[in-house]
Short mmCIF file of C-alpha atoms and ligand atoms in Angstrom, two decimals:
data_model
loop_
_atom_site.label_atom_id
_atom_site.label_comp_id
_atom_site.label_asym_id
_atom_site.label_seq_id
_atom_site.Cartn_x
_atom_site.Cartn_y
_atom_site.Cartn_z
CA UNK A 1200 -6.29 63.49 16.88
CA UNK A 1201 -3.38 65.99 16.93
CA UNK A 1202 -1.27 66.67 13.73
CA UNK A 1203 1.72 64.84 15.57
CA UNK A 1204 -0.34 61.83 16.24
CA UNK A 1205 -1.51 61.68 12.62
CA UNK A 1206 2.11 61.98 11.58
CA UNK A 1207 3.13 59.15 13.92
CA UNK A 1208 0.38 56.87 12.57
CA UNK A 1209 1.50 57.37 9.03
CA UNK A 1210 5.01 56.90 9.68
CA UNK A 1211 4.50 53.75 11.69
CA UNK A 1212 2.13 52.39 8.98
CA UNK A 1213 4.65 52.99 6.32
CA UNK A 1214 7.59 51.31 8.22
CA UNK A 1215 5.50 48.39 9.46
CA UNK A 1216 4.17 47.88 5.93
CA UNK A 1217 7.75 47.76 4.72
CA UNK A 1218 8.36 45.03 7.31
CA UNK A 1219 5.10 43.25 6.19
CA UNK A 1220 6.29 43.30 2.63
CA UNK A 1221 9.70 41.81 3.50
CA UNK A 1222 7.75 39.23 5.53
CA UNK A 1223 5.45 38.35 2.56
CA UNK A 1224 8.48 37.92 0.16
CA UNK A 1225 10.13 35.72 2.80
CA UNK A 1226 6.98 33.66 3.23
CA UNK A 1227 6.94 32.96 -0.52
CA UNK A 1228 10.52 31.78 -0.32
CA UNK A 1229 9.79 29.24 2.55
CA UNK A 1230 6.22 28.43 1.31
CA UNK A 1231 7.25 24.83 0.75
CA UNK A 1232 9.02 24.43 3.94
CA UNK A 1233 7.61 22.98 7.28
CA UNK A 1234 4.69 24.84 8.78
CA UNK A 1235 6.92 25.48 11.85
CA UNK A 1236 9.00 28.01 9.95
CA UNK A 1237 6.01 29.84 8.55
CA UNK A 1238 4.69 30.20 12.23
CA UNK A 1239 8.08 31.60 13.31
CA UNK A 1240 8.05 33.94 10.34
CA UNK A 1241 4.61 35.23 11.49
CA UNK A 1242 6.05 35.90 14.99
CA UNK A 1243 9.13 37.62 13.47
CA UNK A 1244 7.12 39.80 11.24
CA UNK A 1245 4.88 40.85 14.06
CA UNK A 1246 7.84 41.91 16.19
CA UNK A 1247 9.75 43.28 13.15
CA UNK A 1248 6.78 45.56 12.40
CA UNK A 1249 6.99 47.05 15.85
CA UNK A 1250 10.80 47.44 15.51
CA UNK A 1251 10.33 49.09 12.19
CA UNK A 1252 7.61 51.45 13.55
CA UNK A 1253 9.95 52.36 16.50
CA UNK A 1254 12.97 53.13 14.13
CA UNK A 1255 10.71 55.24 11.82
CA UNK A 1256 9.33 57.37 14.64
CA UNK A 1257 12.62 57.71 16.31
CA UNK A 1258 14.10 58.89 13.02
CA UNK A 1259 11.41 61.52 12.88
CA UNK A 1260 12.50 62.78 16.32
CA UNK A 1261 9.26 61.62 18.08
CA UNK A 1262 11.40 59.29 20.38
CA UNK A 1263 14.62 60.23 22.15
CA UNK A 1264 17.68 57.99 21.52
CA UNK A 1265 17.46 56.63 25.06
CA UNK A 1266 13.79 55.73 24.70
CA UNK A 1267 14.59 54.09 21.20
CA UNK A 1268 17.28 51.97 22.87
CA UNK A 1269 14.84 50.81 25.57
CA UNK A 1270 12.05 49.95 23.23
CA UNK A 1271 14.28 48.11 20.83
CA UNK A 1272 15.63 46.05 23.61
CA UNK A 1273 12.12 45.19 24.79
CA UNK A 1274 11.21 44.15 21.24
CA UNK A 1275 14.35 42.04 20.89
CA UNK A 1276 13.36 40.09 24.03
CA UNK A 1277 9.64 39.97 23.03
CA UNK A 1278 10.69 38.74 19.42
CA UNK A 1279 12.91 36.00 20.97
CA UNK A 1280 10.05 34.83 23.09
CA UNK A 1281 7.48 35.02 20.28
CA UNK A 1282 9.66 33.07 17.90
CA UNK A 1283 10.31 30.42 20.60
CA UNK A 1284 6.60 30.20 21.24
CA UNK A 1285 5.87 29.93 17.51
CA UNK A 1286 8.44 27.02 17.14
CA UNK A 1287 6.83 25.29 20.08
CA UNK A 1288 3.31 25.58 18.58
CA UNK A 1289 4.64 24.81 15.14
CA UNK A 1290 6.18 21.61 16.48
CA UNK A 1291 2.94 20.41 17.82
CA UNK A 1292 1.09 21.19 14.61
CA UNK A 1293 3.92 19.31 12.71
CA UNK A 1294 3.48 16.35 15.12
CA UNK A 1295 -0.23 16.40 14.52
CA UNK A 1296 0.31 16.34 10.66
CA UNK A 1297 2.91 13.67 11.00
CA UNK A 1298 0.52 11.40 12.93
CA UNK A 1299 -2.23 12.10 10.21
CA UNK A 1300 0.30 11.18 7.46
CA UNK A 1301 1.32 7.99 9.24
CA UNK A 1302 -2.35 7.04 9.65
CA UNK A 1303 -2.99 7.72 6.02
CA UNK A 1304 0.10 5.67 4.95
CA UNK A 1305 -1.16 2.86 7.01
CA UNK A 1306 -4.69 3.28 5.37
CA UNK A 1307 -3.07 2.85 2.07
CA UNK A 1308 -1.20 -0.30 3.11
CA UNK A 1309 -4.02 -2.13 5.01
CA UNK A 1310 -7.02 -0.40 3.57
CA UNK A 1311 -8.21 0.20 7.17
CA UNK A 1312 -8.28 3.68 8.75
CA UNK A 1313 -8.13 4.17 12.50
CA UNK A 1314 -8.96 7.77 13.20
CA UNK A 1315 -6.94 9.29 16.07
CA UNK A 1316 -8.97 12.42 16.99
CA UNK A 1317 -6.23 14.77 18.03
CA UNK A 1318 -4.61 18.04 16.85
CA UNK A 1319 -6.36 21.16 15.35
CA UNK A 1320 -9.94 21.09 14.11
CA UNK A 1321 -8.90 21.01 10.52
CA UNK A 1322 -6.81 17.79 11.06
CA UNK A 1323 -9.67 16.32 12.94
CA UNK A 1324 -11.98 17.11 10.08
CA UNK A 1325 -9.55 15.50 7.52
CA UNK A 1326 -9.28 12.47 9.84
CA UNK A 1327 -12.99 12.08 10.14
CA UNK A 1328 -13.30 12.35 6.35
CA UNK A 1329 -10.59 9.61 5.77
CA UNK A 1330 -12.37 7.46 8.31
CA UNK A 1331 -15.58 7.82 6.27
CA UNK A 1332 -13.77 7.04 3.08
CA UNK A 1333 -12.33 3.94 4.67
CA UNK A 1334 -15.78 2.79 5.76
CA UNK A 1335 -17.19 3.37 2.23
CA UNK A 1336 -14.12 1.45 0.69
CA UNK A 1337 -14.62 -1.36 3.04
CA UNK A 1338 -18.40 -1.56 2.12
CA UNK A 1339 -17.70 -1.65 -1.63
CA UNK A 1340 -14.85 -4.11 -1.12
CA UNK A 1341 -17.39 -6.37 0.64
CA UNK A 1342 -19.80 -6.02 -2.26
CA UNK A 1343 -17.22 -6.71 -4.80
CA UNK A 1344 -16.15 -9.86 -2.92
CA UNK A 1345 -19.72 -11.17 -2.72
CA UNK A 1346 -20.20 -10.40 -6.43
CA UNK A 1347 -16.97 -12.09 -7.32
CA UNK A 1348 -17.94 -15.07 -5.13
CA UNK A 1349 -21.31 -15.49 -6.72
CA UNK A 1350 -19.71 -15.14 -10.14
CA UNK A 1351 -17.31 -17.86 -9.46
CA UNK A 1352 -20.02 -20.09 -7.99
CA UNK A 1353 -22.16 -19.33 -11.18
CA UNK A 1354 -19.41 -20.39 -13.38
CA UNK A 1355 -18.76 -23.52 -11.38
CA UNK A 1356 -22.49 -24.54 -11.28
CA UNK A 1357 -23.21 -23.68 -14.86
CA UNK A 1358 -20.18 -25.57 -16.21
CA UNK A 1359 -21.40 -28.49 -14.08
CA UNK A 1360 -24.94 -28.19 -15.47
CA UNK A 1361 -23.57 -28.05 -19.02
CA UNK A 1362 -21.13 -30.93 -18.43
CA UNK A 1363 -23.68 -33.46 -17.38
CA UNK A 1364 -26.01 -33.19 -20.30
CA UNK A 1365 -22.92 -32.99 -22.66
CA UNK A 1366 -21.60 -36.29 -21.08
CA UNK A 1367 -25.21 -37.79 -21.66
CA UNK A 1368 -25.06 -36.60 -25.28
CA UNK A 1369 -21.65 -38.07 -25.94
CA UNK A 1370 -22.73 -41.34 -24.48
CA UNK A 1371 -25.79 -41.29 -26.63
CA UNK A 1372 -24.00 -40.29 -29.88
CA UNK A 1373 -21.36 -43.00 -29.11
CA UNK A 1374 -24.10 -45.78 -28.75
CA UNK A 1375 -25.75 -44.54 -32.00
CA UNK A 1376 -22.43 -44.60 -33.83
CA UNK A 1377 -21.70 -47.99 -32.56
CA UNK A 1378 -25.10 -49.38 -33.45
CA UNK A 1379 -25.69 -50.26 -29.78
CA UNK A 1380 -28.79 -48.15 -29.31
CA UNK A 1381 -31.84 -50.28 -28.91
CA UNK A 1382 -34.31 -47.50 -29.74
CA UNK A 1383 -32.52 -44.89 -31.84
CA UNK A 1384 -35.74 -42.78 -32.19
CA UNK A 1385 -35.89 -42.35 -28.41
CA UNK A 1386 -32.29 -41.41 -28.28
CA UNK A 1387 -32.74 -38.77 -30.91
CA UNK A 1388 -35.72 -37.33 -28.99
CA UNK A 1389 -33.72 -37.26 -25.85
CA UNK A 1390 -30.78 -35.56 -27.59
CA UNK A 1391 -32.94 -33.04 -29.02
CA UNK A 1392 -34.51 -32.24 -25.74
CA UNK A 1393 -31.16 -32.03 -24.00
CA UNK A 1394 -29.81 -29.67 -26.74
CA UNK A 1395 -32.95 -27.44 -26.38
CA UNK A 1396 -32.40 -27.23 -22.72
CA UNK A 1397 -28.80 -26.28 -23.05
CA UNK A 1398 -29.73 -23.57 -25.71
CA UNK A 1399 -32.21 -22.17 -23.33
CA UNK A 1400 -29.72 -22.17 -20.49
CA UNK A 1401 -27.17 -20.29 -22.64
CA UNK A 1402 -29.95 -17.80 -23.67
CA UNK A 1403 -30.75 -17.22 -19.95
CA UNK A 1404 -27.04 -16.76 -19.17
CA UNK A 1405 -26.70 -14.28 -22.02
CA UNK A 1406 -29.73 -12.40 -20.70
CA UNK A 1407 -28.35 -12.33 -17.10
CA UNK A 1408 -25.01 -11.08 -18.34
CA UNK A 1409 -26.84 -8.32 -20.23
CA UNK A 1410 -28.83 -7.40 -17.15
CA UNK A 1411 -25.58 -7.32 -14.96
CA UNK A 1412 -23.76 -5.24 -17.47
CA UNK A 1413 -26.57 -2.76 -17.33
CA UNK A 1414 -27.22 -2.85 -20.97
CA UNK A 1415 -30.68 -4.44 -20.93
CA UNK A 1416 -32.81 -2.56 -23.38
CA UNK A 1417 -36.41 -2.11 -22.39
CA UNK A 1418 -38.61 -0.76 -25.23
CA UNK A 1419 -41.46 0.67 -23.31
CA UNK A 1420 -44.96 0.46 -24.64
CA UNK A 1421 -48.42 0.67 -23.28
CA UNK A 1422 -49.17 -2.89 -22.47
CA UNK A 1423 -52.47 -4.52 -21.37
CA UNK A 1424 -51.85 -6.58 -18.34
CA UNK A 1425 -54.86 -8.79 -19.22
CA UNK A 1426 -53.14 -9.78 -22.61
CA UNK A 1427 -49.95 -10.71 -20.92
CA UNK A 1428 -51.58 -12.79 -18.29
CA UNK A 1429 -54.01 -14.66 -20.72
CA UNK A 1430 -51.04 -15.35 -22.97
CA UNK A 1431 -49.10 -16.76 -20.08
CA UNK A 1432 -51.93 -18.87 -18.99
CA UNK A 1433 -52.46 -20.26 -22.62
CA UNK A 1434 -48.70 -20.92 -22.87
CA UNK A 1435 -48.49 -22.81 -19.62
CA UNK A 1436 -51.77 -24.66 -19.81
CA UNK A 1437 -50.38 -27.81 -21.40
CA UNK A 1438 -47.67 -27.98 -18.83
CA UNK A 1439 -50.14 -27.46 -16.01
CA UNK A 1440 -52.44 -30.06 -17.41
CA UNK A 1441 -49.56 -32.55 -17.69
CA UNK A 1442 -48.73 -31.90 -13.99
CA UNK A 1443 -52.31 -32.05 -12.94
CA UNK A 1444 -52.18 -28.48 -11.66
CA UNK A 1445 -55.21 -26.20 -11.93
CA UNK A 1446 -54.08 -22.88 -13.56
CA UNK A 1447 -56.21 -19.73 -13.47
CA UNK A 1448 -56.27 -16.08 -13.04
CA UNK A 1449 -57.90 -12.80 -13.30
CA UNK A 1450 -56.89 -9.27 -14.10
CA UNK A 1451 -58.70 -6.10 -13.29
CA UNK A 1452 -60.27 -4.76 -16.57
CA UNK A 1453 -58.31 -1.80 -17.97
CA UNK A 1454 -55.18 -2.57 -16.07
CA UNK A 1455 -52.32 -1.26 -18.31
CA UNK A 1456 -48.67 -0.56 -17.57
CA UNK A 1457 -45.81 1.05 -19.54
CA UNK A 1458 -43.52 -1.82 -19.94
CA UNK A 1459 -41.43 -3.93 -22.39
CA UNK A 1460 -43.86 -6.55 -23.57
CA UNK A 1461 -41.21 -9.23 -24.15
CA UNK A 1462 -39.66 -8.59 -20.87
CA UNK A 1463 -42.94 -8.60 -19.04
CA UNK A 1464 -43.95 -11.92 -20.83
CA UNK A 1465 -40.80 -13.44 -19.72
CA UNK A 1466 -41.21 -12.36 -16.16
CA UNK A 1467 -44.81 -13.95 -15.94
CA UNK A 1468 -43.61 -17.07 -17.75
CA UNK A 1469 -40.74 -17.60 -15.40
CA UNK A 1470 -42.96 -17.10 -12.26
CA UNK A 1471 -45.58 -19.40 -13.77
CA UNK A 1472 -43.17 -22.09 -14.69
CA UNK A 1473 -41.77 -22.13 -11.21
CA UNK A 1474 -45.20 -22.12 -9.53
CA UNK A 1475 -46.46 -25.14 -11.55
CA UNK A 1476 -43.19 -26.95 -11.03
CA UNK A 1477 -43.45 -26.55 -7.20
CA UNK A 1478 -47.16 -27.40 -6.93
CA UNK A 1479 -48.35 -30.91 -6.37
CA UNK A 1480 -51.09 -32.38 -8.58
CA UNK A 1481 -54.48 -30.93 -7.85
CA UNK A 1482 -53.01 -27.83 -6.50
CA UNK A 1483 -53.93 -24.36 -7.75
CA UNK A 1484 -51.67 -21.75 -9.39
CA UNK A 1485 -53.30 -18.44 -9.81
CA UNK A 1486 -52.23 -15.27 -11.61
CA UNK A 1487 -53.87 -12.01 -10.63
CA UNK A 1488 -53.20 -8.31 -11.74
CA UNK A 1489 -54.65 -5.14 -10.29
CA UNK A 1490 -53.88 -1.39 -10.05
CA UNK A 1491 -52.85 0.06 -6.80
CA UNK A 1492 -51.89 3.62 -6.34
CA UNK A 1493 -49.67 4.63 -9.30
CA UNK A 1494 -48.48 0.98 -9.84
CA UNK A 1495 -49.65 -2.34 -11.13
CA UNK A 1496 -49.39 -5.36 -9.04
CA UNK A 1497 -49.03 -8.72 -10.51
CA UNK A 1498 -49.13 -11.86 -8.20
CA UNK A 1499 -48.47 -15.41 -8.81
CA UNK A 1500 -49.47 -17.71 -6.13
CA UNK A 1501 -49.06 -21.58 -5.88
CA UNK A 1502 -49.47 -24.43 -3.51
CA UNK A 1503 -45.70 -25.13 -3.07
CA UNK A 1504 -46.16 -25.71 0.68
CA UNK A 1505 -44.02 -22.70 1.53
CA UNK A 1506 -40.35 -21.84 0.97
CA UNK A 1507 -38.06 -22.24 4.16
CA UNK A 1508 -37.69 -18.88 5.84
CA UNK A 1509 -33.93 -19.11 5.37
CA UNK A 1510 -34.32 -19.44 1.75
CA UNK A 1511 -36.87 -16.63 1.12
CA UNK A 1512 -33.96 -14.09 0.89
CA UNK A 1513 -31.94 -16.17 -1.58
CA UNK A 1514 -34.50 -17.33 -4.18
CA UNK A 1515 -33.61 -14.26 -6.42
CA UNK A 1516 -29.85 -14.94 -6.29
CA UNK A 1517 -28.10 -15.91 -9.52
CA UNK A 1518 -27.85 -19.72 -9.69
CA UNK A 1519 -29.38 -20.41 -6.36
CA UNK A 1520 -31.95 -23.27 -6.28
CA UNK A 1521 -33.69 -24.94 -3.54
CA UNK A 1522 -32.53 -28.56 -3.80
CA UNK A 1523 -29.13 -29.07 -2.44
CA UNK A 1524 -28.17 -31.55 -5.26
CA UNK A 1525 -27.14 -29.57 -8.32
CA UNK A 1526 -28.11 -32.24 -10.80
CA UNK A 1527 -30.82 -30.96 -13.07
CA UNK A 1528 -33.77 -33.35 -13.04
CA UNK A 1529 -35.95 -30.72 -14.90
CA UNK A 1530 -37.96 -31.87 -17.87
CA UNK A 1531 -38.54 -29.91 -21.06
CA UNK A 1532 -41.38 -27.73 -19.84
CA UNK A 1533 -39.92 -26.72 -16.53
CA UNK A 1534 -37.15 -24.30 -17.46
CA UNK A 1535 -33.62 -25.23 -17.35
CA UNK A 1536 -33.21 -25.87 -13.65
CA UNK A 1537 -30.13 -23.76 -13.48
CA UNK A 1538 -31.49 -21.33 -10.98
CA UNK A 1539 -31.51 -18.37 -13.27
CA UNK A 1540 -35.19 -17.85 -13.75
CA UNK A 1541 -35.87 -15.53 -10.79
CA UNK A 1542 -32.58 -13.70 -11.16
CA UNK A 1543 -33.83 -12.78 -14.62
CA UNK A 1544 -37.18 -11.79 -13.29
CA UNK A 1545 -35.62 -9.47 -10.68
CA UNK A 1546 -33.33 -7.99 -13.41
CA UNK A 1547 -36.10 -7.32 -15.69
CA UNK A 1548 -38.34 -5.97 -13.05
CA UNK A 1549 -35.74 -3.64 -11.72
CA UNK A 1550 -34.89 -2.38 -15.25
CA UNK A 1551 -38.51 -1.23 -15.14
CA UNK A 1552 -37.94 0.58 -11.79
CA UNK A 1553 -40.25 -2.00 -10.15
CA UNK A 1554 -39.85 -4.41 -7.22
CA UNK A 1555 -40.36 -8.13 -6.93
CA UNK A 1556 -40.93 -9.91 -3.72
CA UNK A 1557 -41.94 -13.37 -2.39
CA UNK A 1558 -43.83 -14.28 0.77
CA UNK A 1559 -45.28 -17.55 2.10
CA UNK A 1560 -49.06 -17.63 2.08
CA UNK A 1561 -50.86 -20.92 2.82
CA UNK A 1562 -50.87 -23.33 1.05
CA UNK A 1563 -47.78 -22.04 -0.85
CA UNK A 1564 -46.02 -18.77 -1.68
CA UNK A 1565 -46.88 -15.73 -3.59
CA UNK A 1566 -44.53 -13.80 -5.81
CA UNK A 1567 -45.54 -10.13 -6.13
CA UNK A 1568 -44.35 -7.93 -8.95
CA UNK A 1569 -44.96 -4.21 -8.59
CA UNK A 1570 -44.42 -1.94 -11.63
CA UNK A 1571 -44.82 1.83 -11.81
CA UNK A 1572 -47.62 2.57 -14.44
N1 ATP B 2297 -43.02 -20.83 -6.83
C1 ATP B 2297 -42.11 -21.40 -6.09
N2 ATP B 2297 -42.44 -22.16 -5.16
C2 ATP B 2297 -41.47 -22.82 -4.35
N3 ATP B 2297 -40.10 -22.59 -4.52
C3 ATP B 2297 -39.78 -21.78 -5.55
C4 ATP B 2297 -40.68 -21.16 -6.49
N4 ATP B 2297 -40.08 -20.44 -7.30
C5 ATP B 2297 -38.75 -20.61 -7.10
N5 ATP B 2297 -38.52 -21.39 -6.05
C6 ATP B 2297 -37.21 -21.87 -5.57
O1 ATP B 2297 -36.28 -20.85 -5.84
C7 ATP B 2297 -35.29 -21.43 -6.59
C8 ATP B 2297 -34.72 -20.50 -7.76
O2 ATP B 2297 -35.74 -20.35 -8.67
P1 ATP B 2297 -35.34 -20.10 -10.21
O3 ATP B 2297 -36.44 -19.88 -10.95
O4 ATP B 2297 -34.32 -18.88 -10.13
O5 ATP B 2297 -34.46 -21.24 -10.66
P2 ATP B 2297 -34.95 -22.70 -11.18
O6 ATP B 2297 -36.43 -22.67 -11.50
O7 ATP B 2297 -34.37 -23.69 -10.23
O8 ATP B 2297 -34.13 -22.85 -12.60
P3 ATP B 2297 -34.57 -21.98 -13.94
O9 ATP B 2297 -35.59 -20.89 -13.62
O10 ATP B 2297 -33.22 -21.33 -14.34
O11 ATP B 2297 -34.99 -23.02 -14.85
C9 ATP B 2297 -35.86 -22.71 -7.16
O12 ATP B 2297 -34.89 -23.79 -7.33
C10 ATP B 2297 -36.86 -23.18 -6.01
O13 ATP B 2297 -36.13 -23.76 -4.99
MG1 MG B 2298 -37.35 -21.09 -12.62
#
């Protein structure tokens, strides 16, 4: 490079840097304006830099007055074209952003986002992201609605289930009060059993609400599965005898699990109660426990004759029960009949990071609980 060329580069650099600095200040001033003006400014600064470089080098006598005139004229035309071009491009960018804003506004109003894949890559990415958010929102809205629906159903059913025994109790107390009861002792027994059932139902509801609120406390201990199962069999034996159901079971020796003993007892008791209730006289209910890779598996099988396929997916739902009539005909030993037992089982099992499933297996069905050891 000759000395002259070095000098030209330095002069041009200094003058164009000046134009750049002015452009920077101007860009700050219009930073909040439309993108269109920013693009026009970029074109202006580019041409302005050339103009500044030409003026600087002409002042240093590297260009004749005539040459300078010609170059400046060319720059003026180029500048006008560049700014026009920038404005056209800017308008299309602004259009793209306006479409996106309109789509987002509609999203806010309707909760649905219809992606229109147009405009620059960044806008498209934003639009795709919004579409994904919209899908997620829709999903969670659906879940919330289902939850709200089941909550409303639960309140309706439970209030119905509480109202009928309460009406019975009122009738019995009135009869006792008026001295119309023929066998007061029987009335007292019946009242006691109704009250017990309602107390258990309220307990179940309380347990369920704790499960749903996620505040179920499990105090984990090393539990011998055999103990839990023999306790459950001993507890349910009188009920099974009364129903004429043969109750038995076996647990692999040494099968232990880290679990909350009270919770696990409740799980087994609820499953066994259901199994006895749905098994005809002379049928068999059996409870087995075994260890399978890193988990214990507890199964309760009965002779219920199978659960209809359509209902298999619903048995664990809160307040769902098989019979369409929602009048509890359940006696003392057979739970409350409110359809809460299996929902509680599922809640407790899941609080232990386990899974519970049901499948039909002749002559009845089998409930399988799998808990990590
Ligand atoms: N072992 C079983 N065999 C056949 N059907 C069953 C069995 N266990 C449950 N079900 C069906 O699933 C429904 C829901 O059971 P769940 O234990 O949740 O409620 P419930 O027994 O009706 O009332 P609750 O347990 O609150 O006293 C039952 O009503 C019944 O139709
Ligand atoms: Mg039950």
